[in-house]
Amino acid sequence: MHSRRTVLTTAAAAAAAVTGGAKPSIGHQPPSPASAPAPSAATRARLRRLISRMTPEEKAGQLFVMRVYGHSATDPDPADAAANQQEIGVSNAAELIAKYHVGGIIYFGWAHNTREPHQIADLSNGIQKAAAAQRVPVPLLISTDQEHGIVARVGAPATLFPGAMALGAGGSRDDAQTAARIAGAELYAMGIRQDYAPDADVNINPANPVIGVRSFGADPQAVARMVAAEVKGYQGAGIASCAKHFPGHGDTDTDSHIGLPYIHHTAEEWERLDAPPFKAAIAAGIDSIMTAHIVVPAFDPSEDPATLSRPILTGILRERLGYDGVVVTDSLGMEGVRKKYGDARVPVLALKAGVDQLLNPPDLAVAHAAVLKALQDGELTERELDAKLMRILLLKERRGLFTDPYTTHRAVDRVVGIRSHLAAADRIADRTTTLLRNDAGILPLSRRRERRVLVAGVDAAAPSGTGGPPTTVLARTLTELGFTATALSTGMAPAQRQIDEAVAALGARDAVVVATYNVTADSRQRKLVAALLATGKPVVQLAVRNPYDIAQLDGVRAALASYSWTDVELRAAARVIAGRRDPAGKLPVAIMRADAPAQELYRIGHGLTY
């Protein structure tokens, strides 16, 4: 494991839809500034009147953003209706809205919300129709995690872009803004008006198990520039963006989904390392900021997670940084926030800390009742809830939901996955692949010398069904580029039988491309690579997730990083391997030596060209 303090120091040094009576959308949303002007007095007065009509139950419900199973708001598949009954006590999204008056719904692939673009648009319209039918009609803020790269809830045929660290390797703010603008326009066309992106964490810890390539990199100022660019892109397309995970999840070695991470930065280190991207997001007019389930003892000696910490959310985010937009929790179903307090206390403590929206509680009935009880007991005041509701409603107003919350199939067809968007994704990906090592000019491979290529290695499941498997995508693309390439999946932990099979297969071929995935000191992927090197044939190693693999692979003379194993990035890597594109990416993180973690193997900014 790399030294956290060493990496910290190194990074610090580096510089036909339902319309419900509304006029249907014509297919292109109106231009929207990333940072909207302050709402008028008339707008605030109208929203205050809306809030005044709500009962306490309705006000409490508006604070929640909830999951729901099914492809339809009213007619999900029987298995999804059963899952809803078991987890929420309702059968579908329309019943969820009627019973709990939720202010938002989050889409997931595993919840069967995101089968294909027309279905997503119909689901969004059904949700908004159900909201419009309530006693106090308030449009819902429909959200999802569409970071791109390894986190994407909406798959093909929507356009999929390189993820944050790949964009960080490309280093182009224009590319980051373009990717976010196109992605935002496609989400908008499907009725999704909030994206929980960009990730504003600074990944200075190579052992980070939950952020990694979801971050733009380890240089706080470079990350800040890319975050601001994406905020402008998403919000310029008409949807709300969300910087996460405040106050910064980049230096953890625990996954907050399964444990409670600690950040041991001093206040000065936080100011220098973690704060810049969030400050840049706020300066860019960010609509929302997501909290982290992490402990920062320097800011809160009680060791409450940041999601529940008033010193962090109110003292730092609201008062010191001057942020007055919407604050949303990370999922309340994650172990990091449930570890210290019960599910009935967590939502109340989060609201008291400074949160506005409560995301995905494990038991909505318990959470909703707890907020109501805190209101009745005076632990929370109606005035406090009204202020939170005003922030939420202003965001919905700013993103056009009160004017027209609906979409159409025509809008989907004119925007989602169109040829120009797909071409833009490929062009951006071509600027991200990083060539780390190329001893003796092994790369690019030659169609004359190395025509017959074996592609071996990991076949991790593609994020959200967005393509793959990786070895097949690489082999197919290399074949399209004039090679004769064959895929052989050897897995994350290849057994000796699989290693022997790969060595035998290489015997009849001229070179091998081996895809690796987060190689550690005891990983069996090391044995595979060593066996392939021992054949004497050219070996090209491609890190398809975190770029640190090369530090664990002795003897590799040609190494690249793609920062993800989604199709768009694998195709770009294949074009570099084949010499059709020059490698242009530069490392956005430092790679430390495995045998001497205090020493850099490759610094931030390293990247070879042909």
PDB file of N, CA and C in Angstrom, residues 142-215:
ATOM      1  N   ILE A 142     -36.161  14.805 -10.676  1.00  0.00           N
ATOM      2  CA  ILE A 142     -35.712  13.451 -11.000  1.00  0.00           C
ATOM      3  C   ILE A 142     -34.210  13.486 -11.216  1.00  0.00           C
ATOM      4  N   SER A 143     -33.511  12.594 -10.520  1.00  0.00           N
ATOM      5  CA  SER A 143     -32.047  12.644 -10.517  1.00  0.00           C
ATOM      6  C   SER A 143     -31.460  11.278 -10.824  1.00  0.00           C
ATOM      7  N   THR A 144     -30.155  11.274 -11.084  1.00  0.00           N
ATOM      8  CA  THR A 144     -29.423  10.022 -11.254  1.00  0.00           C
ATOM      9  C   THR A 144     -27.935  10.296 -11.095  1.00  0.00           C
ATOM     10  N   ASP A 145     -27.165   9.214 -10.974  1.00  0.00           N
ATOM     11  CA  ASP A 145     -25.699   9.305 -10.936  1.00  0.00           C
ATOM     12  C   ASP A 145     -25.166   8.983 -12.328  1.00  0.00           C
ATOM     13  N   GLN A 146     -24.943   9.991 -13.131  1.00  0.00           N
ATOM     14  CA  GLN A 146     -24.404   9.796 -14.475  1.00  0.00           C
ATOM     15  C   GLN A 146     -23.071  10.534 -14.538  1.00  0.00           C
ATOM     16  N   GLU A 147     -22.081   9.977 -13.825  1.00  0.00           N
ATOM     17  CA  GLU A 147     -20.760  10.592 -13.806  1.00  0.00           C
ATOM     18  C   GLU A 147     -20.007  10.317 -15.105  1.00  0.00           C
ATOM     19  N   HIS A 148     -20.386   9.223 -15.784  1.00  0.00           N
ATOM     20  CA  HIS A 148     -19.665   8.659 -16.927  1.00  0.00           C
ATOM     21  C   HIS A 148     -18.416   7.937 -16.430  1.00  0.00           C
ATOM     22  N   GLY A 149     -17.701   7.273 -17.347  1.00  0.00           N
ATOM     23  CA  GLY A 149     -16.657   6.382 -16.862  1.00  0.00           C
ATOM     24  C   GLY A 149     -17.288   5.204 -16.147  1.00  0.00           C
ATOM     25  N   ILE A 150     -16.828   4.935 -14.919  1.00  0.00           N
ATOM     26  CA  ILE A 150     -17.265   3.717 -14.228  1.00  0.00           C
ATOM     27  C   ILE A 150     -18.610   3.864 -13.532  1.00  0.00           C
ATOM     28  N   VAL A 151     -19.176   5.067 -13.468  1.00  0.00           N
ATOM     29  CA  VAL A 151     -20.491   5.268 -12.845  1.00  0.00           C
ATOM     30  C   VAL A 151     -21.419   5.901 -13.866  1.00  0.00           C
ATOM     31  N   ALA A 152     -22.332   5.095 -14.405  1.00  0.00           N
ATOM     32  CA  ALA A 152     -23.305   5.580 -15.392  1.00  0.00           C
ATOM     33  C   ALA A 152     -24.559   4.742 -15.257  1.00  0.00           C
ATOM     34  N   ARG A 153     -25.666   5.394 -14.931  1.00  0.00           N
ATOM     35  CA  ARG A 153     -26.924   4.663 -14.740  1.00  0.00           C
ATOM     36  C   ARG A 153     -27.697   4.513 -16.045  1.00  0.00           C
ATOM     37  N   VAL A 154     -27.456   5.400 -16.992  1.00  0.00           N
ATOM     38  CA  VAL A 154     -28.133   5.347 -18.288  1.00  0.00           C
ATOM     39  C   VAL A 154     -27.112   4.887 -19.322  1.00  0.00           C
ATOM     40  N   GLY A 155     -27.345   3.732 -19.913  1.00  0.00           N
ATOM     41  CA  GLY A 155     -26.386   3.187 -20.861  1.00  0.00           C
ATOM     42  C   GLY A 155     -26.736   3.495 -22.306  1.00  0.00           C
ATOM     43  N   ALA A 156     -26.037   2.826 -23.207  1.00  0.00           N
ATOM     44  CA  ALA A 156     -26.303   2.979 -24.626  1.00  0.00           C
ATOM     45  C   ALA A 156     -27.767   2.618 -24.899  1.00  0.00           C
ATOM     46  N   PRO A 157     -28.417   3.319 -25.860  1.00  0.00           N
ATOM     47  CA  PRO A 157     -27.832   4.167 -26.903  1.00  0.00           C
ATOM     48  C   PRO A 157     -27.558   5.611 -26.507  1.00  0.00           C
ATOM     49  N   ALA A 158     -27.716   5.975 -25.236  1.00  0.00           N
ATOM     50  CA  ALA A 158     -27.286   7.312 -24.821  1.00  0.00           C
ATOM     51  C   ALA A 158     -25.775   7.429 -25.015  1.00  0.00           C
ATOM     52  N   THR A 159     -25.297   8.634 -25.173  1.00  0.00           N
ATOM     53  CA  THR A 159     -23.863   8.861 -25.371  1.00  0.00           C
ATOM     54  C   THR A 159     -23.134   8.704 -24.053  1.00  0.00           C
ATOM     55  N   LEU A 160     -22.045   7.939 -24.076  1.00  0.00           N
ATOM     56  CA  LEU A 160     -21.244   7.698 -22.882  1.00  0.00           C
ATOM     57  C   LEU A 160     -19.856   8.289 -23.076  1.00  0.00           C
ATOM     58  N   PHE A 161     -19.430   9.067 -22.113  1.00  0.00           N
ATOM     59  CA  PHE A 161     -18.167   9.800 -22.205  1.00  0.00           C
ATOM     60  C   PHE A 161     -17.111   9.203 -21.284  1.00  0.00           C
ATOM     61  N   PRO A 162     -15.845   9.547 -21.529  1.00  0.00           N
ATOM     62  CA  PRO A 162     -14.813   9.178 -20.564  1.00  0.00           C
ATOM     63  C   PRO A 162     -15.156   9.746 -19.188  1.00  0.00           C
ATOM     64  N   GLY A 163     -14.738   9.033 -18.150  1.00  0.00           N
ATOM     65  CA  GLY A 163     -14.976   9.476 -16.796  1.00  0.00           C
ATOM     66  C   GLY A 163     -14.025  10.571 -16.368  1.00  0.00           C
ATOM     67  N   ALA A 164     -14.144  10.967 -15.092  1.00  0.00           N
ATOM     68  CA  ALA A 164     -13.440  12.150 -14.601  1.00  0.00           C
ATOM     69  C   ALA A 164     -11.921  12.029 -14.726  1.00  0.00           C
ATOM     70  N   MET A 165     -11.333  10.918 -14.282  1.00  0.00           N
ATOM     71  CA  MET A 165      -9.872  10.858 -14.320  1.00  0.00           C
ATOM     72  C   MET A 165      -9.350  10.823 -15.749  1.00  0.00           C
ATOM     73  N   ALA A 166     -10.100  10.200 -16.655  1.00  0.00           N
ATOM     74  CA  ALA A 166      -9.713  10.244 -18.061  1.00  0.00           C
ATOM     75  C   ALA A 166      -9.739  11.678 -18.581  1.00  0.00           C
ATOM     76  N   LEU A 167     -10.799  12.410 -18.240  1.00  0.00           N
ATOM     77  CA  LEU A 167     -10.857  13.818 -18.642  1.00  0.00           C
ATOM     78  C   LEU A 167      -9.730  14.603 -17.989  1.00  0.00           C
ATOM     79  N   GLY A 168      -9.405  14.261 -16.740  1.00  0.00           N
ATOM     80  CA  GLY A 168      -8.266  14.903 -16.091  1.00  0.00           C
ATOM     81  C   GLY A 168      -6.978  14.628 -16.824  1.00  0.00           C
ATOM     82  N   ALA A 169      -6.824  13.412 -17.365  1.00  0.00           N
ATOM     83  CA  ALA A 169      -5.634  13.090 -18.154  1.00  0.00           C
ATOM     84  C   ALA A 169      -5.618  13.885 -19.450  1.00  0.00           C
ATOM     85  N   GLY A 170      -6.786  14.098 -20.040  1.00  0.00           N
ATOM     86  CA  GLY A 170      -6.865  14.920 -21.245  1.00  0.00           C
ATOM     87  C   GLY A 170      -6.537  16.376 -20.954  1.00  0.00           C
ATOM     88  N   GLY A 171      -6.921  16.834 -19.778  1.00  0.00           N
ATOM     89  CA  GLY A 171      -6.538  18.170 -19.330  1.00  0.00           C
ATOM     90  C   GLY A 171      -7.266  19.321 -19.977  1.00  0.00           C
ATOM     91  N   SER A 172      -8.303  19.057 -20.760  1.00  0.00           N
ATOM     92  CA  SER A 172      -8.984  20.119 -21.492  1.00  0.00           C
ATOM     93  C   SER A 172     -10.282  20.508 -20.791  1.00  0.00           C
ATOM     94  N   ARG A 173     -10.356  21.751 -20.337  1.00  0.00           N
ATOM     95  CA  ARG A 173     -11.604  22.232 -19.762  1.00  0.00           C
ATOM     96  C   ARG A 173     -12.700  22.301 -20.817  1.00  0.00           C
ATOM     97  N   ASP A 174     -12.329  22.586 -22.046  1.00  0.00           N
ATOM     98  CA  ASP A 174     -13.337  22.608 -23.115  1.00  0.00           C
ATOM     99  C   ASP A 174     -13.952  21.228 -23.306  1.00  0.00           C
ATOM    100  N   ASP A 175     -13.098  20.184 -23.266  1.00  0.00           N
ATOM    101  CA  ASP A 175     -13.625  18.822 -23.398  1.00  0.00           C
ATOM    102  C   ASP A 175     -14.544  18.475 -22.239  1.00  0.00           C
ATOM    103  N   ALA A 176     -14.157  18.853 -21.027  1.00  0.00           N
ATOM    104  CA  ALA A 176     -14.985  18.564 -19.851  1.00  0.00           C
ATOM    105  C   ALA A 176     -16.331  19.267 -19.958  1.00  0.00           C
ATOM    106  N   GLN A 177     -16.308  20.526 -20.388  1.00  0.00           N
ATOM    107  CA  GLN A 177     -17.563  21.268 -20.510  1.00  0.00           C
ATOM    108  C   GLN A 177     -18.423  20.703 -21.628  1.00  0.00           C
ATOM    109  N   THR A 178     -17.800  20.330 -22.748  1.00  0.00           N
ATOM    110  CA  THR A 178     -18.549  19.750 -23.862  1.00  0.00           C
ATOM    111  C   THR A 178     -19.197  18.434 -23.454  1.00  0.00           C
ATOM    112  N   ALA A 179     -18.437  17.570 -22.783  1.00  0.00           N
ATOM    113  CA  ALA A 179     -18.979  16.282 -22.346  1.00  0.00           C
ATOM    114  C   ALA A 179     -20.172  16.497 -21.417  1.00  0.00           C
ATOM    115  N   ALA A 180     -20.035  17.422 -20.469  1.00  0.00           N
ATOM    116  CA  ALA A 180     -21.122  17.676 -19.526  1.00  0.00           C
ATOM    117  C   ALA A 180     -22.331  18.303 -20.217  1.00  0.00           C
ATOM    118  N   ARG A 181     -22.073  19.196 -21.169  1.00  0.00           N
ATOM    119  CA  ARG A 181     -23.184  19.841 -21.869  1.00  0.00           C
ATOM    120  C   ARG A 181     -23.982  18.820 -22.675  1.00  0.00           C
ATOM    121  N   ILE A 182     -23.301  17.943 -23.396  1.00  0.00           N
ATOM    122  CA  ILE A 182     -23.993  16.924 -24.193  1.00  0.00           C
ATOM    123  C   ILE A 182     -24.699  15.931 -23.283  1.00  0.00           C
ATOM    124  N   ALA A 183     -24.007  15.487 -22.247  1.00  0.00           N
ATOM    125  CA  ALA A 183     -24.619  14.541 -21.313  1.00  0.00           C
ATOM    126  C   ALA A 183     -25.841  15.165 -20.653  1.00  0.00           C
ATOM    127  N   GLY A 184     -25.733  16.427 -20.275  1.00  0.00           N
ATOM    128  CA  GLY A 184     -26.860  17.111 -19.653  1.00  0.00           C
ATOM    129  C   GLY A 184     -28.039  17.245 -20.584  1.00  0.00           C
ATOM    130  N   ALA A 185     -27.775  17.566 -21.852  1.00  0.00           N
ATOM    131  CA  ALA A 185     -28.861  17.699 -22.833  1.00  0.00           C
ATOM    132  C   ALA A 185     -29.587  16.371 -23.024  1.00  0.00           C
ATOM    133  N   GLU A 186     -28.832  15.260 -23.007  1.00  0.00           N
ATOM    134  CA  GLU A 186     -29.477  13.964 -23.193  1.00  0.00           C
ATOM    135  C   GLU A 186     -30.299  13.584 -21.959  1.00  0.00           C
ATOM    136  N   LEU A 187     -29.791  13.860 -20.769  1.00  0.00           N
ATOM    137  CA  LEU A 187     -30.571  13.603 -19.564  1.00  0.00           C
ATOM    138  C   LEU A 187     -31.855  14.433 -19.565  1.00  0.00           C
ATOM    139  N   TYR A 188     -31.718  15.704 -19.918  1.00  0.00           N
ATOM    140  CA  TYR A 188     -32.882  16.596 -19.977  1.00  0.00           C
ATOM    141  C   TYR A 188     -33.955  16.020 -20.900  1.00  0.00           C
ATOM    142  N   ALA A 189     -33.538  15.513 -22.049  1.00  0.00           N
ATOM    143  CA  ALA A 189     -34.495  14.975 -23.022  1.00  0.00           C
ATOM    144  C   ALA A 189     -35.227  13.758 -22.482  1.00  0.00           C
ATOM    145  N   MET A 190     -34.621  13.072 -21.497  1.00  0.00           N
ATOM    146  CA  MET A 190     -35.272  11.901 -20.894  1.00  0.00           C
ATOM    147  C   MET A 190     -36.031  12.261 -19.617  1.00  0.00           C
ATOM    148  N   GLY A 191     -36.115  13.560 -19.307  1.00  0.00           N
ATOM    149  CA  GLY A 191     -36.867  13.998 -18.142  1.00  0.00           C
ATOM    150  C   GLY A 191     -36.084  14.001 -16.849  1.00  0.00           C
ATOM    151  N   ILE A 192     -34.783  13.803 -16.918  1.00  0.00           N
ATOM    152  CA  ILE A 192     -33.919  13.825 -15.733  1.00  0.00           C
ATOM    153  C   ILE A 192     -33.346  15.229 -15.615  1.00  0.00           C
ATOM    154  N   ARG A 193     -33.607  15.895 -14.505  1.00  0.00           N
ATOM    155  CA  ARG A 193     -33.217  17.294 -14.379  1.00  0.00           C
ATOM    156  C   ARG A 193     -32.103  17.532 -13.353  1.00  0.00           C
ATOM    157  N   GLN A 194     -31.561  16.471 -12.777  1.00  0.00           N
ATOM    158  CA  GLN A 194     -30.423  16.639 -11.868  1.00  0.00           C
ATOM    159  C   GLN A 194     -29.472  15.475 -12.037  1.00  0.00           C
ATOM    160  N   ASP A 195     -28.186  15.798 -12.169  1.00  0.00           N
ATOM    161  CA  ASP A 195     -27.153  14.777 -12.256  1.00  0.00           C
ATOM    162  C   ASP A 195     -26.246  14.920 -11.043  1.00  0.00           C
ATOM    163  N   TYR A 196     -26.050  13.828 -10.316  1.00  0.00           N
ATOM    164  CA  TYR A 196     -25.132  13.858  -9.173  1.00  0.00           C
ATOM    165  C   TYR A 196     -23.697  13.771  -9.691  1.00  0.00           C
ATOM    166  N   ALA A 197     -23.270  14.819 -10.317  1.00  0.00           N
ATOM    167  CA  ALA A 197     -21.942  14.974 -10.897  1.00  0.00           C
ATOM    168  C   ALA A 197     -21.709  16.480 -11.033  1.00  0.00           C
ATOM    169  N   PRO A 198     -20.471  16.933 -11.022  1.00  0.00           N
ATOM    170  CA  PRO A 198     -19.215  16.175 -11.056  1.00  0.00           C
ATOM    171  C   PRO A 198     -18.722  15.775  -9.666  1.00  0.00           C
ATOM    172  N   ASP A 199     -17.813  14.800  -9.662  1.00  0.00           N
ATOM    173  CA  ASP A 199     -17.115  14.417  -8.454  1.00  0.00           C
ATOM    174  C   ASP A 199     -16.016  15.445  -8.197  1.00  0.00           C
ATOM    175  N   ALA A 200     -16.090  16.099  -7.050  1.00  0.00           N
ATOM    176  CA  ALA A 200     -15.141  17.164  -6.715  1.00  0.00           C
ATOM    177  C   ALA A 200     -14.069  16.691  -5.743  1.00  0.00           C
ATOM    178  N   ASP A 201     -13.978  15.381  -5.517  1.00  0.00           N
ATOM    179  CA  ASP A 201     -12.967  14.848  -4.611  1.00  0.00           C
ATOM    180  C   ASP A 201     -11.587  14.872  -5.266  1.00  0.00           C
ATOM    181  N   VAL A 202     -10.563  15.151  -4.473  1.00  0.00           N
ATOM    182  CA  VAL A 202      -9.179  15.161  -4.942  1.00  0.00           C
ATOM    183  C   VAL A 202      -8.541  13.845  -4.514  1.00  0.00           C
ATOM    184  N   ASN A 203      -8.278  12.963  -5.463  1.00  0.00           N
ATOM    185  CA  ASN A 203      -7.864  11.595  -5.136  1.00  0.00           C
ATOM    186  C   ASN A 203      -6.365  11.519  -4.870  1.00  0.00           C
ATOM    187  N   ILE A 204      -5.967  11.912  -3.657  1.00  0.00           N
ATOM    188  CA  ILE A 204      -4.537  11.899  -3.320  1.00  0.00           C
ATOM    189  C   ILE A 204      -4.108  10.602  -2.671  1.00  0.00           C
ATOM    190  N   ASN A 205      -5.033   9.668  -2.471  1.00  0.00           N
ATOM    191  CA  ASN A 205      -4.702   8.390  -1.847  1.00  0.00           C
ATOM    192  C   ASN A 205      -4.900   7.261  -2.852  1.00  0.00           C
ATOM    193  N   PRO A 206      -3.820   6.659  -3.349  1.00  0.00           N
ATOM    194  CA  PRO A 206      -3.969   5.577  -4.327  1.00  0.00           C
ATOM    195  C   PRO A 206      -4.753   4.386  -3.802  1.00  0.00           C
ATOM    196  N   ALA A 207      -4.825   4.233  -2.471  1.00  0.00           N
ATOM    197  CA  ALA A 207      -5.555   3.109  -1.885  1.00  0.00           C
ATOM    198  C   ALA A 207      -7.034   3.394  -1.736  1.00  0.00           C
ATOM    199  N   ASN A 208      -7.502   4.547  -2.188  1.00  0.00           N
ATOM    200  CA  ASN A 208      -8.906   4.913  -2.055  1.00  0.00           C
ATOM    201  C   ASN A 208      -9.786   3.883  -2.774  1.00  0.00           C
ATOM    202  N   PRO A 209     -10.666   3.186  -2.059  1.00  0.00           N
ATOM    203  CA  PRO A 209     -11.432   2.109  -2.696  1.00  0.00           C
ATOM    204  C   PRO A 209     -12.741   2.545  -3.329  1.00  0.00           C
ATOM    205  N   VAL A 210     -13.152   3.801  -3.120  1.00  0.00           N
ATOM    206  CA  VAL A 210     -14.489   4.209  -3.554  1.00  0.00           C
ATOM    207  C   VAL A 210     -14.465   5.364  -4.546  1.00  0.00           C
ATOM    208  N   ILE A 211     -13.409   6.164  -4.557  1.00  0.00           N
ATOM    209  CA  ILE A 211     -13.337   7.309  -5.471  1.00  0.00           C
ATOM    210  C   ILE A 211     -12.438   6.968  -6.658  1.00  0.00           C
ATOM    211  N   GLY A 212     -11.127   6.957  -6.487  1.00  0.00           N
ATOM    212  CA  GLY A 212     -10.245   6.546  -7.568  1.00  0.00           C
ATOM    213  C   GLY A 212     -10.491   7.328  -8.838  1.00  0.00           C
ATOM    214  N   VAL A 213     -10.795   6.615  -9.936  1.00  0.00           N
ATOM    215  CA  VAL A 213     -10.942   7.250 -11.236  1.00  0.00           C
ATOM    216  C   VAL A 213     -12.209   8.080 -11.359  1.00  0.00           C
ATOM    217  N   ARG A 214     -13.042   8.097 -10.337  1.00  0.00           N
ATOM    218  CA  ARG A 214     -14.204   9.004 -10.341  1.00  0.00           C
ATOM    219  C   ARG A 214     -13.759  10.447 -10.102  1.00  0.00           C
ATOM    220  N   SER A 215     -12.542  10.624  -9.619  1.00  0.00           N
ATOM    221  CA  SER A 215     -11.959  11.945  -9.395  1.00  0.00           C
ATOM    222  C   SER A 215     -11.202  12.390 -10.635  1.00  0.00           C
TER     223      SER A 215
END
